[in-house]
Tab-separated table of C-alpha atoms and ligand atoms in Angstrom:
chain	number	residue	atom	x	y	z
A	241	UNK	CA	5.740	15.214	18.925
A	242	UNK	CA	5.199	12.119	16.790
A	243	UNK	CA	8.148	10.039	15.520
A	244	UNK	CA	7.210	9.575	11.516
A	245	UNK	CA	5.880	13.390	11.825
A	246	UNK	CA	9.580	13.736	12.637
A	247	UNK	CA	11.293	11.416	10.329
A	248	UNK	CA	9.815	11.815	7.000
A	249	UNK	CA	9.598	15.479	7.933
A	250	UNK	CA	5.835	15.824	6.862
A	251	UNK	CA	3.012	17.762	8.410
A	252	UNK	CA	0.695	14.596	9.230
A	253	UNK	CA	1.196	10.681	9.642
A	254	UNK	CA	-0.477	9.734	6.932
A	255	UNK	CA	1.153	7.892	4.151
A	256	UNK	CA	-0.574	6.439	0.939
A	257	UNK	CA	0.436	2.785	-0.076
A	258	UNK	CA	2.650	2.381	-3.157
A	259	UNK	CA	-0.104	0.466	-5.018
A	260	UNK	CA	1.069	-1.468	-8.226
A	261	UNK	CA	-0.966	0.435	-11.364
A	262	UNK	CA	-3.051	3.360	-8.840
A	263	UNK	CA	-0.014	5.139	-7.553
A	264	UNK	CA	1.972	7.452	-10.054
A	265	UNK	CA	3.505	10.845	-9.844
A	266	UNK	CA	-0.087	12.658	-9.386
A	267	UNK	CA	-1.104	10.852	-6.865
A	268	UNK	CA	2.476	10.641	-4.776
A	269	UNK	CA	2.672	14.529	-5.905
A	270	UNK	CA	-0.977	15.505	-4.491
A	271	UNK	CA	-0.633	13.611	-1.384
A	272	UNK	CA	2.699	14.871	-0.133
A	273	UNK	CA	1.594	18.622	-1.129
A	274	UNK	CA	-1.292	17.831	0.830
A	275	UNK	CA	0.881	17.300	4.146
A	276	UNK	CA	0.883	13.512	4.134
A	277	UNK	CA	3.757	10.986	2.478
A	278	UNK	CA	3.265	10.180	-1.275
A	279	UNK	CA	4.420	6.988	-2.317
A	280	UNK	CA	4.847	6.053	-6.399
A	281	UNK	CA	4.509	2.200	-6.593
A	282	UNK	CA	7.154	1.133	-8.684
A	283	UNK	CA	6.250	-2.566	-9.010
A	284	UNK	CA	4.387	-1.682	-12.046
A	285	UNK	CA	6.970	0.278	-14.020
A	286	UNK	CA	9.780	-0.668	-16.148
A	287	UNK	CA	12.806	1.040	-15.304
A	288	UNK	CA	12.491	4.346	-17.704
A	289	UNK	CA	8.770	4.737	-16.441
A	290	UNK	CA	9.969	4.886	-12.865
A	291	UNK	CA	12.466	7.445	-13.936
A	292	UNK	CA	9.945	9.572	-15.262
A	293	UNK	CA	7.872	9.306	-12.325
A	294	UNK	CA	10.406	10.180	-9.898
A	295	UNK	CA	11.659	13.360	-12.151
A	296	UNK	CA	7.477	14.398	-12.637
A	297	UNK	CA	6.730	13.963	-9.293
A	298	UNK	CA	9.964	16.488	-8.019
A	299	UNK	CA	8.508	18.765	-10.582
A	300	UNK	CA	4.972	18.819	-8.998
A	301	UNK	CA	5.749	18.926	-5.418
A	302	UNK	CA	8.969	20.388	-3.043
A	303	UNK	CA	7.928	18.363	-0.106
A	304	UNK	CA	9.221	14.584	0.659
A	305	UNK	CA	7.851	11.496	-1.206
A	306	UNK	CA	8.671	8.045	-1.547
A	307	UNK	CA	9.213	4.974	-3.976
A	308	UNK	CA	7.726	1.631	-3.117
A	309	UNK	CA	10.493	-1.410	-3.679
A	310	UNK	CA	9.245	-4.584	-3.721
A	311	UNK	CA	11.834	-6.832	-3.089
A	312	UNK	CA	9.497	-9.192	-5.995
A	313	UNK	CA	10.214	-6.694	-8.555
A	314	UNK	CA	12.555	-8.845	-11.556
A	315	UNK	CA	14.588	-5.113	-12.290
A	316	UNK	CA	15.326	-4.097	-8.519
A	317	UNK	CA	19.176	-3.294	-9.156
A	318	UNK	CA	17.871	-0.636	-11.926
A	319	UNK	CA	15.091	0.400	-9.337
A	320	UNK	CA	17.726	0.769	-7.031
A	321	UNK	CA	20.302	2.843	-8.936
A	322	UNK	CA	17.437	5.584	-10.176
A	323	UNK	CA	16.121	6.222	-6.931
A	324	UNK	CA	19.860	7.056	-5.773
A	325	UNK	CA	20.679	9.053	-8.652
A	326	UNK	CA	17.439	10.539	-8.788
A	327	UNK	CA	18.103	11.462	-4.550
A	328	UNK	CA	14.867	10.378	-3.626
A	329	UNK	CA	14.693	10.794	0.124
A	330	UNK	CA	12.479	7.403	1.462
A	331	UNK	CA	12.114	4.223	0.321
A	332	UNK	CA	9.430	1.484	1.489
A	333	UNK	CA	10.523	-2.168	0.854
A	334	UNK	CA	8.263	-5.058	0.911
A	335	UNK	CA	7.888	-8.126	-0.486
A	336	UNK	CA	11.161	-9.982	0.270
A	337	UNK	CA	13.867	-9.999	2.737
A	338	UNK	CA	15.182	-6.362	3.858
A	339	UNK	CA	18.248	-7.616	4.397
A	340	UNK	CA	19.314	-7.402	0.758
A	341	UNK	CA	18.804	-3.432	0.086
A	342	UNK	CA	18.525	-1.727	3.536
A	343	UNK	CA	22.302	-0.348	4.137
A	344	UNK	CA	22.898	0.111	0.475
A	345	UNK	CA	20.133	2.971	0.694
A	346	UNK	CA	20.922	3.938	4.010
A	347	UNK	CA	24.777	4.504	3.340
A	348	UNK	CA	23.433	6.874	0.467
A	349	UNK	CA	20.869	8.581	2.774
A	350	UNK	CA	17.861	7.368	2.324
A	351	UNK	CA	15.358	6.430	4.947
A	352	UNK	CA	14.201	3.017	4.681
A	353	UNK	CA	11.013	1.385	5.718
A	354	UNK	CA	9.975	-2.122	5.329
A	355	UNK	CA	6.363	-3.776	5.199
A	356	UNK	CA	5.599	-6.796	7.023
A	357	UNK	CA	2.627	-9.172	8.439
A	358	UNK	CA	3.823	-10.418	11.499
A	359	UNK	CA	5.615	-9.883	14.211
A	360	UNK	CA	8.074	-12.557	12.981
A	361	UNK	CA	9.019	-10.742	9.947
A	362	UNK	CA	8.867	-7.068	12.247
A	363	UNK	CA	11.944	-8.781	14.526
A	364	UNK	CA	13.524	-9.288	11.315
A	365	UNK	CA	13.557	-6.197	9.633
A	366	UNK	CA	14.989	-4.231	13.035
A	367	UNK	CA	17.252	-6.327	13.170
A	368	UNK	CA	18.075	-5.575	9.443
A	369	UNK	CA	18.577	-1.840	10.925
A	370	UNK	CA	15.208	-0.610	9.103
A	371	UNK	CA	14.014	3.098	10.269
A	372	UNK	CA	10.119	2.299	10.046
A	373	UNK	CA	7.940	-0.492	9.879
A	374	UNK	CA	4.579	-0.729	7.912
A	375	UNK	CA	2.518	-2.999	10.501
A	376	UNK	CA	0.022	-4.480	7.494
A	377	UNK	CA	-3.259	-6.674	8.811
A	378	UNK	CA	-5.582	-9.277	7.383
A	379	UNK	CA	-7.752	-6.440	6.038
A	380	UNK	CA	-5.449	-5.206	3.168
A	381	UNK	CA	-5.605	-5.177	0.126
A	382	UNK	CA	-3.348	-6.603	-2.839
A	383	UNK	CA	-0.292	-8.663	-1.730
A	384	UNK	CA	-0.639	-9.956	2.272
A	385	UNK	CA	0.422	-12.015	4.693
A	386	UNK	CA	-0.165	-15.793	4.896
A	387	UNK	CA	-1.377	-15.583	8.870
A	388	UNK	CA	-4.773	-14.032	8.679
A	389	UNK	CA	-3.431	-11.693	11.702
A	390	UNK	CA	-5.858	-8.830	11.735
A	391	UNK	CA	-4.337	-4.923	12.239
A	392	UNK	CA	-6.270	-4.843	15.405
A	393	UNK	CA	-4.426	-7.816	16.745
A	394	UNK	CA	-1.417	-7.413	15.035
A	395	UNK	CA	-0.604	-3.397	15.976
A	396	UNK	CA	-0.381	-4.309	19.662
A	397	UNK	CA	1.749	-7.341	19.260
A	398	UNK	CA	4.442	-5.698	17.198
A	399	UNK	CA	4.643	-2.406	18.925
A	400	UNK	CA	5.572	-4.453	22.351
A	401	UNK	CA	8.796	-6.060	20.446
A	402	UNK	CA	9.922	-3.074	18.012
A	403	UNK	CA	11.894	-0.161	19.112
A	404	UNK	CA	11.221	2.096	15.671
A	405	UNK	CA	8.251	3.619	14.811
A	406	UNK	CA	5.254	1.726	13.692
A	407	UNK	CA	2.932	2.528	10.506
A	408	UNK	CA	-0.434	0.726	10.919
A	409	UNK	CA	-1.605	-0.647	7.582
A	410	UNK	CA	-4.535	-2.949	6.545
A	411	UNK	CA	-8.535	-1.745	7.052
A	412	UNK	CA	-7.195	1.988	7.154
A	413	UNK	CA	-9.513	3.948	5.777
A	414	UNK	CA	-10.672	7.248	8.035
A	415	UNK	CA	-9.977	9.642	10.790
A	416	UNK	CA	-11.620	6.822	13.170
A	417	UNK	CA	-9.374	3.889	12.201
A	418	UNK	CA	-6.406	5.731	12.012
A	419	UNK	CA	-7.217	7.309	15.701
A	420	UNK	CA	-7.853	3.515	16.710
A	421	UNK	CA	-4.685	2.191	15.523
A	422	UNK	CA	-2.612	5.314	16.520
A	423	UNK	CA	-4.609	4.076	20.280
A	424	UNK	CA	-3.159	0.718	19.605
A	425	UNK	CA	0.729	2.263	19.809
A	426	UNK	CA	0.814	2.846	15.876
A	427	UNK	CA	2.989	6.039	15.024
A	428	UNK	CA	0.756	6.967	12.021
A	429	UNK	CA	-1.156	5.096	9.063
A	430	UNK	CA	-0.704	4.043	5.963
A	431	UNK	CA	-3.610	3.649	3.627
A	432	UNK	CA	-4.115	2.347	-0.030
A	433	UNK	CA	-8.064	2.028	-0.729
A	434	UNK	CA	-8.879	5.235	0.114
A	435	UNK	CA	-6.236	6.727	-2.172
A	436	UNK	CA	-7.311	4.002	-4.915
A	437	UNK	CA	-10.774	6.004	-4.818
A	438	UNK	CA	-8.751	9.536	-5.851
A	439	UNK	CA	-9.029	11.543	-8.748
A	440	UNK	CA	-4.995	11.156	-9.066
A	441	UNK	CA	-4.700	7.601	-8.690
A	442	UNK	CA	-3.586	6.078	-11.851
A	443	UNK	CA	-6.538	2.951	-11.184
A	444	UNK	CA	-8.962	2.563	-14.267
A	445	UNK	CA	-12.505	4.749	-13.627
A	446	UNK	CA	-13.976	1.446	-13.749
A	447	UNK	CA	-12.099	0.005	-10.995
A	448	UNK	CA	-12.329	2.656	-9.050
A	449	UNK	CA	-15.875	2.546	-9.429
A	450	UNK	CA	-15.942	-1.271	-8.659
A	451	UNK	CA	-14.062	-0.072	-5.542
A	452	UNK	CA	-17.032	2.293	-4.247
A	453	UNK	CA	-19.325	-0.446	-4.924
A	454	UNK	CA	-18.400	-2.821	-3.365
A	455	UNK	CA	-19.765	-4.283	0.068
A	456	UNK	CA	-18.291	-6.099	2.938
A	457	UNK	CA	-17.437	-9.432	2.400
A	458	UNK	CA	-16.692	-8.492	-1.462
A	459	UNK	CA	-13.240	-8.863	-1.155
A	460	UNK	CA	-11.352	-11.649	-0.718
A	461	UNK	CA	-7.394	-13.416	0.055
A	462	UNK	CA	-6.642	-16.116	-1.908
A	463	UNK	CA	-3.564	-17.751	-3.901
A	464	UNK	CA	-1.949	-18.211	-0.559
A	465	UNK	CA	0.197	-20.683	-2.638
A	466	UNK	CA	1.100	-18.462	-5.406
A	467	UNK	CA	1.333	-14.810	-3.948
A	468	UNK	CA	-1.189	-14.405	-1.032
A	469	UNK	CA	-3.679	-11.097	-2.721
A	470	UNK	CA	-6.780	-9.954	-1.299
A	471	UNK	CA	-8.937	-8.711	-4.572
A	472	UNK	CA	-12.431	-8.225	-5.114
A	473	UNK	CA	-14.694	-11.175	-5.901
A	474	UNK	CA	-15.406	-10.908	-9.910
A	475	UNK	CA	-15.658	-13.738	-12.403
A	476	UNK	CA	-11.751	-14.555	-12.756
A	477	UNK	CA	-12.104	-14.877	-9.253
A	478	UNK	CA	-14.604	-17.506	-9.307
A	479	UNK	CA	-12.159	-19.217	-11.741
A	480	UNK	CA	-9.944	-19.666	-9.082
A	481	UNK	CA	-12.533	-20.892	-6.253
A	482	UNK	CA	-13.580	-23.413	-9.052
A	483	UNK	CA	-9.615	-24.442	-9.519
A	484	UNK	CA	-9.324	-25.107	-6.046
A	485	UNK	CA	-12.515	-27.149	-5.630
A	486	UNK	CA	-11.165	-29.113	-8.279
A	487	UNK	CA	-8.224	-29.676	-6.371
A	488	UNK	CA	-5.782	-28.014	-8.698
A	489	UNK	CA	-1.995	-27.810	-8.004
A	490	UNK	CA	0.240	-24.938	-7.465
A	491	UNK	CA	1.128	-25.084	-11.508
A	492	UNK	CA	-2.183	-24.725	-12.396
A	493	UNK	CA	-3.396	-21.866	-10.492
A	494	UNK	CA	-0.418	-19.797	-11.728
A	495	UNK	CA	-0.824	-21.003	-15.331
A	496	UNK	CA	-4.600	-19.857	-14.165
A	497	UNK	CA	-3.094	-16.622	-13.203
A	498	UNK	CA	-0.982	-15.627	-16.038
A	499	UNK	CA	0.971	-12.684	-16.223
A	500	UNK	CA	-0.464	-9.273	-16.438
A	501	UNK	CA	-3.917	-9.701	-14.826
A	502	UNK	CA	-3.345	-6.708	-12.379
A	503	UNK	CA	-2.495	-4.479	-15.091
A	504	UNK	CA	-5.227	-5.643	-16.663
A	505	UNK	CA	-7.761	-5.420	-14.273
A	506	UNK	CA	-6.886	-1.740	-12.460
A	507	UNK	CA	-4.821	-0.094	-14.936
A	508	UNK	CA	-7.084	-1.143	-18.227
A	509	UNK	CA	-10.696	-1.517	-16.521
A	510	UNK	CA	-11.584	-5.401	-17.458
A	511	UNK	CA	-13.606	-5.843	-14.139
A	512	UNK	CA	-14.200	-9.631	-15.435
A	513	UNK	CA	-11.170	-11.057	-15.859
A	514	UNK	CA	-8.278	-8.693	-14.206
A	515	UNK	CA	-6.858	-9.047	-10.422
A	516	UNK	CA	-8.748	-6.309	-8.812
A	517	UNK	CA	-6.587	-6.141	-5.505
A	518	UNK	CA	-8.270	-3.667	-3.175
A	519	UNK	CA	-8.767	-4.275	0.743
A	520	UNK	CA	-11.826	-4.313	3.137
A	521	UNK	CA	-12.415	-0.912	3.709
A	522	UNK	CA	-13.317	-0.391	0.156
A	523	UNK	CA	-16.703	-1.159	1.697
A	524	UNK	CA	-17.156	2.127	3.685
A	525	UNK	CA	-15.690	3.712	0.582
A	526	UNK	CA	-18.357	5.690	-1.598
A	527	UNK	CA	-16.825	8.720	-3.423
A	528	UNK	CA	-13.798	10.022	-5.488
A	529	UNK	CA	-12.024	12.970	-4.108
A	530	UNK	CA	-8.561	14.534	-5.066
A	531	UNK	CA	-6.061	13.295	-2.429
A	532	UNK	CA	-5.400	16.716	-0.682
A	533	UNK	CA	-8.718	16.770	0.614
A	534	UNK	CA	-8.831	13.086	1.295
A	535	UNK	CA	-6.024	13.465	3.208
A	536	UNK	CA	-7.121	17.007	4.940
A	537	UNK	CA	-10.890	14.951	5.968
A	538	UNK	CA	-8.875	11.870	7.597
A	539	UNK	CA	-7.023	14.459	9.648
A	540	UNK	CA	-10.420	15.947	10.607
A	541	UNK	CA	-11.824	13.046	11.405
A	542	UNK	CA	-9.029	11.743	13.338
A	543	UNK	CA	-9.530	15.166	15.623
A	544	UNK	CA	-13.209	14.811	15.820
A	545	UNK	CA	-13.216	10.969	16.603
A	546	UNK	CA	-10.727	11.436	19.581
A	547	UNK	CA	-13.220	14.801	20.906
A	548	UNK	CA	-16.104	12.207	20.446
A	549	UNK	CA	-15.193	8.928	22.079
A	550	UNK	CA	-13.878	11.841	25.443
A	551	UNK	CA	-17.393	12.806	25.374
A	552	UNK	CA	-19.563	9.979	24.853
A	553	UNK	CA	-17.186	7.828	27.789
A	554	UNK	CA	-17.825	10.140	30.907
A	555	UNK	CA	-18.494	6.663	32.911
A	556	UNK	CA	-16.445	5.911	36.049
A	557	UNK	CA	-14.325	2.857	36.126
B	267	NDP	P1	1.147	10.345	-19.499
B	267	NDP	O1	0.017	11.273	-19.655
B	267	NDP	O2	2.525	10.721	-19.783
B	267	NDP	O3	0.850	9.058	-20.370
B	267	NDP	C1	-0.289	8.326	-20.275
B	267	NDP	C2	0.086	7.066	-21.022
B	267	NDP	O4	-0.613	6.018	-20.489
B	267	NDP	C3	-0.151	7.129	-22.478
B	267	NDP	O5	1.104	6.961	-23.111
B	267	NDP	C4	-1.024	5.929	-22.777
B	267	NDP	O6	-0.522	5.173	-23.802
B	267	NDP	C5	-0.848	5.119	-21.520
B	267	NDP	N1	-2.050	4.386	-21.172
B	267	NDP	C6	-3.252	4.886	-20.870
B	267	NDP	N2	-4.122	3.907	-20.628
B	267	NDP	C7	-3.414	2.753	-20.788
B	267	NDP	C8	-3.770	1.410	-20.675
B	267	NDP	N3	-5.027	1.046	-20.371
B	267	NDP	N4	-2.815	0.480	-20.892
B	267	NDP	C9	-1.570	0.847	-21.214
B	267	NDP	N5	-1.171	2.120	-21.330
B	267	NDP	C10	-2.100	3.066	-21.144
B	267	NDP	O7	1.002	9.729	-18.053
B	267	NDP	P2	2.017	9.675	-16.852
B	267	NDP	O8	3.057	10.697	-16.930
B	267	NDP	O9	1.128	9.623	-15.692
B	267	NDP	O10	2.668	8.242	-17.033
B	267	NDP	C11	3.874	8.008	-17.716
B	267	NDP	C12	3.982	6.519	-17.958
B	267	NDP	O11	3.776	5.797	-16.755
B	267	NDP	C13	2.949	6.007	-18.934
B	267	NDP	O12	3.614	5.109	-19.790
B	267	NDP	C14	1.937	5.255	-18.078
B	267	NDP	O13	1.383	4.159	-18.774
B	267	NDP	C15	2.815	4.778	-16.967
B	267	NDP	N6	2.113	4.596	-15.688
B	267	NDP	C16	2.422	3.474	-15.018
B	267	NDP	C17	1.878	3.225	-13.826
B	267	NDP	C18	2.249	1.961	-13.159
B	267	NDP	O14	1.823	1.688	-12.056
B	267	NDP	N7	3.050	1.149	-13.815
B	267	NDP	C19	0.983	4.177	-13.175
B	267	NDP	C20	0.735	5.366	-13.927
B	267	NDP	C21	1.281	5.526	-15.159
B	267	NDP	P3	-1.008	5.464	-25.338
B	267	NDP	O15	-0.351	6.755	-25.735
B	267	NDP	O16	-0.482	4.288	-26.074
B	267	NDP	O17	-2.502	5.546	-25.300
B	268	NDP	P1	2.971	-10.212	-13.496
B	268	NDP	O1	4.178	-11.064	-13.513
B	268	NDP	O2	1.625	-10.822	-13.722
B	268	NDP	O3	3.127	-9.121	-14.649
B	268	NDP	C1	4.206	-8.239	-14.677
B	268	NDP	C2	3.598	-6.862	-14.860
B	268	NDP	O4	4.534	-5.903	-14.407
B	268	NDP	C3	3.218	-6.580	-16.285
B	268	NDP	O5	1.943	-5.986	-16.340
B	268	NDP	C4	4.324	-5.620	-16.728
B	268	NDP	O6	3.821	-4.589	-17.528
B	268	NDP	C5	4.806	-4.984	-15.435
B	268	NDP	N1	6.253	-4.734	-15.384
B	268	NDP	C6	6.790	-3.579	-14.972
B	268	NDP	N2	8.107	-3.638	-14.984
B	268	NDP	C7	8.446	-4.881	-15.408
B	268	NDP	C8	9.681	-5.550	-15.637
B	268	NDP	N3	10.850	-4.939	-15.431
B	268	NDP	N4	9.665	-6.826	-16.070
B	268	NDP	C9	8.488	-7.437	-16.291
B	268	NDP	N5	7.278	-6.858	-16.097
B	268	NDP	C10	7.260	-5.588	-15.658
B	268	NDP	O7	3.022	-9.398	-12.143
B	268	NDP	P2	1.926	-8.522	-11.367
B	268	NDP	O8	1.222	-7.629	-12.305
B	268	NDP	O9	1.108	-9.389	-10.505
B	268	NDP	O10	2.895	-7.681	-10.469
B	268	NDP	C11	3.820	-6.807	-11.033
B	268	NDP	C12	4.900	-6.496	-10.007
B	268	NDP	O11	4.331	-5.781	-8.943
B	268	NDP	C13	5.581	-7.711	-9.437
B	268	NDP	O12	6.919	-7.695	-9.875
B	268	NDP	C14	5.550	-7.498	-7.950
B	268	NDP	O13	6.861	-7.264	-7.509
B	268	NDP	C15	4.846	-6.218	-7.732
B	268	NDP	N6	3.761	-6.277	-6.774
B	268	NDP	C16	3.983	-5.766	-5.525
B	268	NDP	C17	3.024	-5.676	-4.593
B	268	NDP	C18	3.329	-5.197	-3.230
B	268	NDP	O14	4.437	-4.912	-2.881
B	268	NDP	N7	2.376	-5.066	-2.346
B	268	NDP	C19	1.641	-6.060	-4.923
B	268	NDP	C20	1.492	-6.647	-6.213
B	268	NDP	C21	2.543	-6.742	-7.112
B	268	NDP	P3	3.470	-4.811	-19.088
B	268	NDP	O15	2.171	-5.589	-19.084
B	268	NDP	O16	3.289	-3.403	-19.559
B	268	NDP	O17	4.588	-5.567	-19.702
């Protein structure tokens, strides 16, 4: 038995992030009929969009999905209200304090999940009476933590102070890492490059090509002042090396920042001068696959990595 197999009532523990701009209806839609939990990221959409979403995506698939809340988001009470009405069935909140939302969803049956960095901020959210935790490392991509604790070190540490089940997150990317974390005492995974690179992700073809391209130490987390991201290194972000060598203050990298730039760089393509948040795995990353059968080879994987490292490790200890 396996504990988010069990509570999100899905066929595998695989859940795709709620990526600002990548994850719509088609992608949440393909991934849950696929077996696995599809998440629309509704930091991205203004209230009616996320509506649509939500009504699209219970058109296109009869299995569970989710909506990603960040707690960030500047319309959360109308976030809040549609996904009630709408009776969608889980919710993953990040970004902010899951105190605030976590019994309000609960009360109206909805099974709530929070995403954290540390084991600090995992205490917290039990405590808050969350059913899940997204464990999410150094590795990921788009908005992070501010410790630098990687998912290898960070899995173990949590899952030895939490009582609810554990979602590794951050340099999740195949059958192997999700059978290395799941070793570590995570319940399941969740990953967001790998779904970036779909055919249903919502991302720009350009970024998503940007994504296959790209090579280890491409990627990088910065604005640790601002909003910690990890994003690929293009020419905005040399801007903001530059800034900082400079010595700028927190003012000036956010007037540096501006508003929009994520849109702009995943959703519209400008590979120059958008955020293009995407984590470290987008290094082993080269092809674009609908979701079903991404989410059919991790499972594959994940059964031929754990036959593999039983054979290759006959030694006695
Ligand atoms: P639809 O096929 O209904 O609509 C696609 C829409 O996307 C079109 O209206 C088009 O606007 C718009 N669009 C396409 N490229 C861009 C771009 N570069 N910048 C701004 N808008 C663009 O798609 P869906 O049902 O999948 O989506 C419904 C709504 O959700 C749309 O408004 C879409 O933009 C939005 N969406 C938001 C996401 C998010 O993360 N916020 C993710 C996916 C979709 P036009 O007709 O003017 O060309
Ligand atoms: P910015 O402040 O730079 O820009 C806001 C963007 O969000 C615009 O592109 C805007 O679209 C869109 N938007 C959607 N709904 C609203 C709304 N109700 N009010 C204002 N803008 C809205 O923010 P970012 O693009 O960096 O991030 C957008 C949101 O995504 C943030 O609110 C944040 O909560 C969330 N986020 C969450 C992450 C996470 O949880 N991991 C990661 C990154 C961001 P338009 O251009 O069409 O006006």
């Amino acid at each position: 038995m396996n504990s988010i197999v069990d509570l999100f009532n899905v066929k595998y523990p695989i859940v795709q992030g709620g990526m600002i701009w990548c994850s719509g209806w088609e992608l949440a839609s393909a991934v849950s009929n696929a077996g696995g939990l599809g998440i629309i990221g509704s930091g991205s959409m203004y209230p009616e969009v996320l509506k649509d979403h939500i009504v699209k995506c219970k058109n296109a698939t009869d299995k569970p999905f989710a909506v990603n809340l960040p707690m960030l988001y500047p319309d959360i009470d109308k976030h809040v209200q549609t996904i009630i009405e709408l009776e969608v069935p889980i919710v993953f909140t990040s970004a902010g304090n899951p105190k605030i939302w976590t019994k309000h969803l609960q009360q109206h049956g909805i099974v709530v999940v929070h995403v954290v960095s540390s084991v600090k901020f995992a205490l917290k959210a039990e405590a808050a009476g969350v059913d899940a935790l997204v464990v999410e490392g150094f590795e990921a991509g788009g908005h992070n933590g501010r410790d630098e604790t990687t998912t290898l070190c960070l899995i173990p540490m949590v899952v030895q102070q939490v009582n609810i089940p554990v979602l590794a997150a951050g340099g999740v990317g195949s059958g192997h890492s999700m059978l290395a974390c799941m070793v570590l005492g995570a319940d399941g995974v969740q990953m967001g490059s790998r779904f970036v690179a779909s055919e249903e992700s919502s991302a720009h073809i350009d970024f998503k090509n940007a994504v296959l391209k790209s090579q280890e130490g491409d990627t990088m987390l910065t604005l640790k002042e601002i909003t910690p991201v990890r994003l690929i290194k293009n020419e905005f972000y040399a801007r903001i090396e530059a800034k900082y060598n400079e010595g700028a203050s927190i003012e000036e990298l956010k007037s540096l920042l501006g508003r929009g730039r994520a849109k702009k760089g995943m959703f519209e393509g400008d590979l120059k001068e958008g955020e293009l948040e995407i984590g470290q795995v987008s290094g082993t990353l080269n092809e674009i696959k609908p979701a079903g059968e991404i989410v059919e080879a991790v499972m594959q994987e994940f059964h031929l990595a754990r036959e593999e490292i039983i054979a290759k490790n006959r030694f006695k200890i």
